[in-house]
Amino acid sequence: MSTRVAESPASLADPDELALGLPESYLSAGGTLGSWLTSTDHKRIAILYALSVTLFFFIGGAAATLVRLELFTPQADLVGADTYNKLFTLHGVIMVWFFLIPSIPTTFGNFLLPLMIGARDLAFPKLNLASWYLNVIGGLITATAVLAGGIDTGWTFYVPYSTTFSNTAVTIGVLGVFVSGFSTIATGVNFIATTHLLRAPGMTWFRLPLFVWAMYTTSIIFVLATPVLALTIILVVAERSLGLPIFDPAKGGDPILFQHLFWFYSHPAVYIMLLPGMGIVSEVITCFARRRIFGYDFMVYALVAIAVIGFFTWGHHMFTSGMSPYAALIFSFLSFVVAVPSAIKVFNWTATLYRGQVGFESPMLYVLGYIGLFTVGGLTGLFLASIPIDVHVQDTYFVVAHFHYIMVGATVSAYFAGLHFWWPKFTGRMYPETWAKFAAVLMFFGFNLTFFPQFIAGYLGMPRRYHVYPPEFQVWNVLSSSGAAVLAAAYLMPLGYLTWSLFFGARAVNDPWNASGLEWRTTSPPPRVNFFGRPAVLAKPYNYHPEGAAPLHDEPRIPSQGSLT
Amino acid sequence: MTDPAIATEAPLHAEFLREPWDGLGLPQEEALSYQRFGATFGIWIFIASEVLFFGALFLFYAAVRAEHAEAFATAARETNIVYGTLNTAILLTSGLSAAAASLASEHVPLRRLTQWCLVATATLGLAFLAVKGMEYRDDIAEHLVPGRGFKLPEPSAQLFFGFYWLSTGIHGVHLTVGIGLVARLIWIGWRHPERLPGNPQVEVTMLYWGFVDMVWLFLYPALYLVGRPG
């Protein structure tokens, strides 16, 4: 298999340019709208998902922008209390269920999982297409709830407010989430079956790239956690719309039971958002440090451990909701335990850099930002896992800042890292590297400016979900809202230059970063059947240097051809 | 899609082979059995997902019953044990015909048996729904719908019937989906008899059917046998 790809004409993807007899790429196999909407090609479905996920990201972002604008001053000047409640609910619901949870698995996972294991497609291609329709239908149903007046319960839909008291479109909103849940279950079933059954010859479990392991462990959470949310939603709808007594305390029902059921899904859901990003980081950091991953086996065990232990920590969301001290102690302990594999991953990524030939191309900048933000988010998670501190900062901006560091700082950075890293493979085009580097740095600074002040405001006692606040918190909110403006610019920039690159970017070669993964051993963009012939795998992943010997320091680093543009 | 040249060689099976299982470089028989394995593997993962779905429902039941044991026993005595037991027998029998259909579908000479077992399965499923409908009618007549005018005075007895209506409703939806899937197989076997033997969809559908049966085996004691000792 070819590794060092120069400016070889054979690596060009478009058969119209050079008649080399290469199969046409997945992009040029039919250009009509119908050919896209009925395609069972995992790569085309990934593009469909990328479009819908991007749309939802900017809807959720628009709601966040309005929230931050309102919080610029202590008074209510832009929106009233009701509208504010509906805005942060819209932001949370859209971002959690229609961006963060599907984003990386359904775009990068769909596109790359078969390529990385040397398969032609996912195990059940029609199910894959159906999952996209379910996702979009779910999103449209939830969007209908916004048109029907919005939802004011917050993304957590806590009862009895959501079942008995709220006068807003809760039922429609949660039904949209319910439908989209089927989409993620379908994706999970597909990924698990594909990873088990369709690996290329020689691709053993411990030769899988860590991104595949991340998809596999995420899929297990998809399959085992999402149904619990589905049932919880049915319970809410049954009480709210059918009038059956479920959680109503007047009939002896138990509202805390709702919280247990909800967080049994929603805490593992945090790992649905986190694990895929960890997979991307492992792919990118090895490539741009020209280094094998440090401690491959333990990176795998850490992913599995996070997925498993993540199922048993849900109670830490409920320390102040009424729970026995004994149960709180157990949940606190388990929350500390889940930090161990997370820390192993951070240490191993850092150790991967050691004696590597580190470059600072844009995907690597995003990844280095990821490691910093994930570390801050993870460590503040330990603060919250210890009961006394949690009781002090519960329902304050400290919690808001913590989970944004994990879910936005870490995961969205990883999303953009992956987007830049695999953009040449997805589209066959190179993007302008200088702009990308600028956006990566801007995103890091904008993010910290937005969310670090929230740690301080929260620690000083500013509660979440209020649109007016005492004037002494204004300085932190002004900092945060200014940061949000920077962050918005950093999110909009890739939309501009990546779209530009689709039309004017330089042609990408097969392997512009000299990466080691199987997904680079085909044309950019790949043909419908992914590979020419049937790939076989002969070695462990991240084969950037001979095993047991680091690259020599005076050895010149193989230049990444992506930097040339 | 399947190569038409191969399809003429073995018209019985080639059309079952789907993307991407046709591109594994395996001989056709092996590719088919591998695809069949993949399909059952997939439905088992889905069943694992369903176990958690109903697991959450039974968790709700267990938690509320632990808090209101007396009221649950009182309320459960109001359920119609005749209809409930009759439905248990109907559904277990349908499990037998479903298992027989699944095994018979692997043999070409047993095509007719497969078809009849499928018909029996769907009919028993419909019979279950019919009995359930009669039971619902009696329940409504006896004011067992939570809300104003509920038969029992204890408020928490309404929680039991909240669970009763919800769980039997969800189970009924699952069963209806199952009947639809079986009806689809019957239609395939009627219009294209050659497509029934060896069709991996029979086993997949019947695994799902078996799961829905299994849920009822847990619902039956939870709904009908509580508070009726001895």
JSON list of C-alpha atoms in Angstrom, two decimals, chain A residues 40 120-126 185 189 192-193 196-198 223-224 227-228 230-231 234-235 238 244-247 250-254 257 261 264 528 534, chain B residues 18-25 34 37-39 41-42 45-46 48-49 52-53 56-57 59-60 63-64 67-68 146 155-156 158-159 161-162 165-166 170:
[
{"chain": "A", "resi": 40, "resn": "THR", "atom": "CA", "xyz": [-27.82, 3.93, 1.24]},
{"chain": "A", "resi": 120, "resn": "ARG", "atom": "CA", "xyz": [-17.70, -1.48, 2.07]},
{"chain": "A", "resi": 121, "resn": "ASP", "atom": "CA", "xyz": [-20.58, -0.08, 4.07]},
{"chain": "A", "resi": 122, "resn": "LEU", "atom": "CA", "xyz": [-22.30, -0.39, 7.43]},
{"chain": "A", "resi": 123, "resn": "ALA", "atom": "CA", "xyz": [-23.98, -3.71, 8.19]},
{"chain": "A", "resi": 124, "resn": "PHE", "atom": "CA", "xyz": [-27.52, -2.41, 7.57]},
{"chain": "A", "resi": 125, "resn": "PRO", "atom": "CA", "xyz": [-27.42, 0.42, 4.99]},
{"chain": "A", "resi": 126, "resn": "LYS", "atom": "CA", "xyz": [-31.20, 0.88, 4.75]},
{"chain": "A", "resi": 185, "resn": "ILE", "atom": "CA", "xyz": [-30.60, 3.37, 18.66]},
{"chain": "A", "resi": 189, "resn": "VAL", "atom": "CA", "xyz": [-27.18, -1.28, 16.40]},
{"chain": "A", "resi": 192, "resn": "ILE", "atom": "CA", "xyz": [-22.00, -2.57, 16.83]},
{"chain": "A", "resi": 193, "resn": "ALA", "atom": "CA", "xyz": [-22.91, -5.10, 14.14]},
{"chain": "A", "resi": 196, "resn": "HIS", "atom": "CA", "xyz": [-18.21, -7.11, 15.05]},
{"chain": "A", "resi": 197, "resn": "LEU", "atom": "CA", "xyz": [-18.85, -8.56, 11.62]},
{"chain": "A", "resi": 198, "resn": "LEU", "atom": "CA", "xyz": [-17.32, -6.50, 8.83]},
{"chain": "A", "resi": 223, "resn": "VAL", "atom": "CA", "xyz": [-28.39, 1.02, 22.67]},
{"chain": "A", "resi": 224, "resn": "LEU", "atom": "CA", "xyz": [-28.61, 0.58, 26.43]},
{"chain": "A", "resi": 227, "resn": "PRO", "atom": "CA", "xyz": [-34.52, 3.26, 25.61]},
{"chain": "A", "resi": 228, "resn": "VAL", "atom": "CA", "xyz": [-34.68, 4.39, 29.23]},
{"chain": "A", "resi": 230, "resn": "ALA", "atom": "CA", "xyz": [-37.77, 6.78, 25.59]},
{"chain": "A", "resi": 231, "resn": "LEU", "atom": "CA", "xyz": [-39.77, 5.20, 28.38]},
{"chain": "A", "resi": 234, "resn": "ILE", "atom": "CA", "xyz": [-43.69, 8.05, 27.50]},
{"chain": "A", "resi": 235, "resn": "LEU", "atom": "CA", "xyz": [-44.32, 8.37, 31.23]},
{"chain": "A", "resi": 238, "resn": "ALA", "atom": "CA", "xyz": [-48.94, 9.64, 29.66]},
{"chain": "A", "resi": 244, "resn": "LEU", "atom": "CA", "xyz": [-52.71, 8.84, 33.93]},
{"chain": "A", "resi": 245, "resn": "PRO", "atom": "CA", "xyz": [-51.26, 9.35, 37.39]},
{"chain": "A", "resi": 246, "resn": "ILE", "atom": "CA", "xyz": [-47.55, 8.57, 37.19]},
{"chain": "A", "resi": 247, "resn": "PHE", "atom": "CA", "xyz": [-45.41, 11.01, 39.16]},
{"chain": "A", "resi": 250, "resn": "ALA", "atom": "CA", "xyz": [-51.09, 14.08, 45.14]},
{"chain": "A", "resi": 251, "resn": "LYS", "atom": "CA", "xyz": [-51.75, 10.45, 44.15]},
{"chain": "A", "resi": 252, "resn": "GLY", "atom": "CA", "xyz": [-48.66, 9.14, 45.91]},
{"chain": "A", "resi": 253, "resn": "GLY", "atom": "CA", "xyz": [-46.43, 9.35, 42.87]},
{"chain": "A", "resi": 254, "resn": "ASP", "atom": "CA", "xyz": [-42.72, 10.03, 43.18]},
{"chain": "A", "resi": 257, "resn": "LEU", "atom": "CA", "xyz": [-38.25, 8.68, 40.41]},
{"chain": "A", "resi": 261, "resn": "LEU", "atom": "CA", "xyz": [-34.92, 7.57, 35.22]},
{"chain": "A", "resi": 264, "resn": "PHE", "atom": "CA", "xyz": [-29.94, 7.09, 34.12]},
{"chain": "A", "resi": 528, "resn": "ARG", "atom": "CA", "xyz": [-18.86, 4.10, -3.63]},
{"chain": "A", "resi": 534, "resn": "ARG", "atom": "CA", "xyz": [-9.99, -5.77, -0.62]},
{"chain": "B", "resi": 18, "resn": "ARG", "atom": "CA", "xyz": [-27.85, -7.57, 0.41]},
{"chain": "B", "resi": 19, "resn": "GLU", "atom": "CA", "xyz": [-25.27, -4.85, 0.42]},
{"chain": "B", "resi": 20, "resn": "PRO", "atom": "CA", "xyz": [-22.61, -4.90, 1.90]},
{"chain": "B", "resi": 21, "resn": "TRP", "atom": "CA", "xyz": [-22.68, -8.64, 2.57]},
{"chain": "B", "resi": 22, "resn": "ASP", "atom": "CA", "xyz": [-22.40, -9.39, -1.16]},
{"chain": "B", "resi": 23, "resn": "GLY", "atom": "CA", "xyz": [-19.00, -7.70, -1.30]},
{"chain": "B", "resi": 24, "resn": "LEU", "atom": "CA", "xyz": [-17.14, -9.74, 1.28]},
{"chain": "B", "resi": 25, "resn": "GLY", "atom": "CA", "xyz": [-15.43, -11.95, -1.28]},
{"chain": "B", "resi": 34, "resn": "TYR", "atom": "CA", "xyz": [-22.92, -14.75, 7.34]},
{"chain": "B", "resi": 37, "resn": "PHE", "atom": "CA", "xyz": [-25.89, -14.31, 11.30]},
{"chain": "B", "resi": 38, "resn": "GLY", "atom": "CA", "xyz": [-25.52, -10.54, 10.99]},
{"chain": "B", "resi": 39, "resn": "ALA", "atom": "CA", "xyz": [-29.29, -10.02, 10.86]},
{"chain": "B", "resi": 41, "resn": "PHE", "atom": "CA", "xyz": [-26.99, -10.41, 15.70]},
{"chain": "B", "resi": 42, "resn": "GLY", "atom": "CA", "xyz": [-28.55, -7.04, 14.92]},
{"chain": "B", "resi": 45, "resn": "ILE", "atom": "CA", "xyz": [-28.76, -5.97, 20.02]},
{"chain": "B", "resi": 46, "resn": "PHE", "atom": "CA", "xyz": [-32.11, -4.31, 19.43]},
{"chain": "B", "resi": 48, "resn": "ALA", "atom": "CA", "xyz": [-31.05, -5.72, 24.45]},
{"chain": "B", "resi": 49, "resn": "SER", "atom": "CA", "xyz": [-32.21, -2.16, 23.89]},
{"chain": "B", "resi": 52, "resn": "LEU", "atom": "CA", "xyz": [-33.72, -1.65, 29.01]},
{"chain": "B", "resi": 53, "resn": "PHE", "atom": "CA", "xyz": [-36.91, 0.02, 27.74]},
{"chain": "B", "resi": 56, "resn": "ALA", "atom": "CA", "xyz": [-37.31, 1.13, 33.10]},
{"chain": "B", "resi": 57, "resn": "LEU", "atom": "CA", "xyz": [-41.05, 0.41, 33.07]},
{"chain": "B", "resi": 59, "resn": "LEU", "atom": "CA", "xyz": [-38.37, -0.21, 37.70]},
{"chain": "B", "resi": 60, "resn": "PHE", "atom": "CA", "xyz": [-41.18, 2.33, 37.86]},
{"chain": "B", "resi": 63, "resn": "ALA", "atom": "CA", "xyz": [-40.45, 1.60, 43.06]},
{"chain": "B", "resi": 64, "resn": "VAL", "atom": "CA", "xyz": [-44.10, 2.62, 43.31]},
{"chain": "B", "resi": 67, "resn": "GLU", "atom": "CA", "xyz": [-44.00, 2.59, 48.46]},
{"chain": "B", "resi": 68, "resn": "HIS", "atom": "CA", "xyz": [-47.66, 1.55, 48.22]},
{"chain": "B", "resi": 146, "resn": "PRO", "atom": "CA", "xyz": [-57.76, 6.80, 36.79]},
{"chain": "B", "resi": 155, "resn": "PRO", "atom": "CA", "xyz": [-55.34, 7.70, 45.63]},
{"chain": "B", "resi": 156, "resn": "SER", "atom": "CA", "xyz": [-52.35, 5.40, 45.15]},
{"chain": "B", "resi": 158, "resn": "GLN", "atom": "CA", "xyz": [-54.84, 4.96, 40.74]},
{"chain": "B", "resi": 159, "resn": "LEU", "atom": "CA", "xyz": [-51.06, 4.67, 40.35]},
{"chain": "B", "resi": 161, "resn": "PHE", "atom": "CA", "xyz": [-54.04, 1.49, 37.15]},
{"chain": "B", "resi": 162, "resn": "GLY", "atom": "CA", "xyz": [-51.88, 4.18, 35.61]},
{"chain": "B", "resi": 165, "resn": "TRP", "atom": "CA", "xyz": [-53.13, 1.06, 31.18]},
{"chain": "B", "resi": 166, "resn": "LEU", "atom": "CA", "xyz": [-49.69, 2.26, 30.21]},
{"chain": "B", "resi": 170, "resn": "ILE", "atom": "CA", "xyz": [-47.14, -0.28, 25.28]}
]
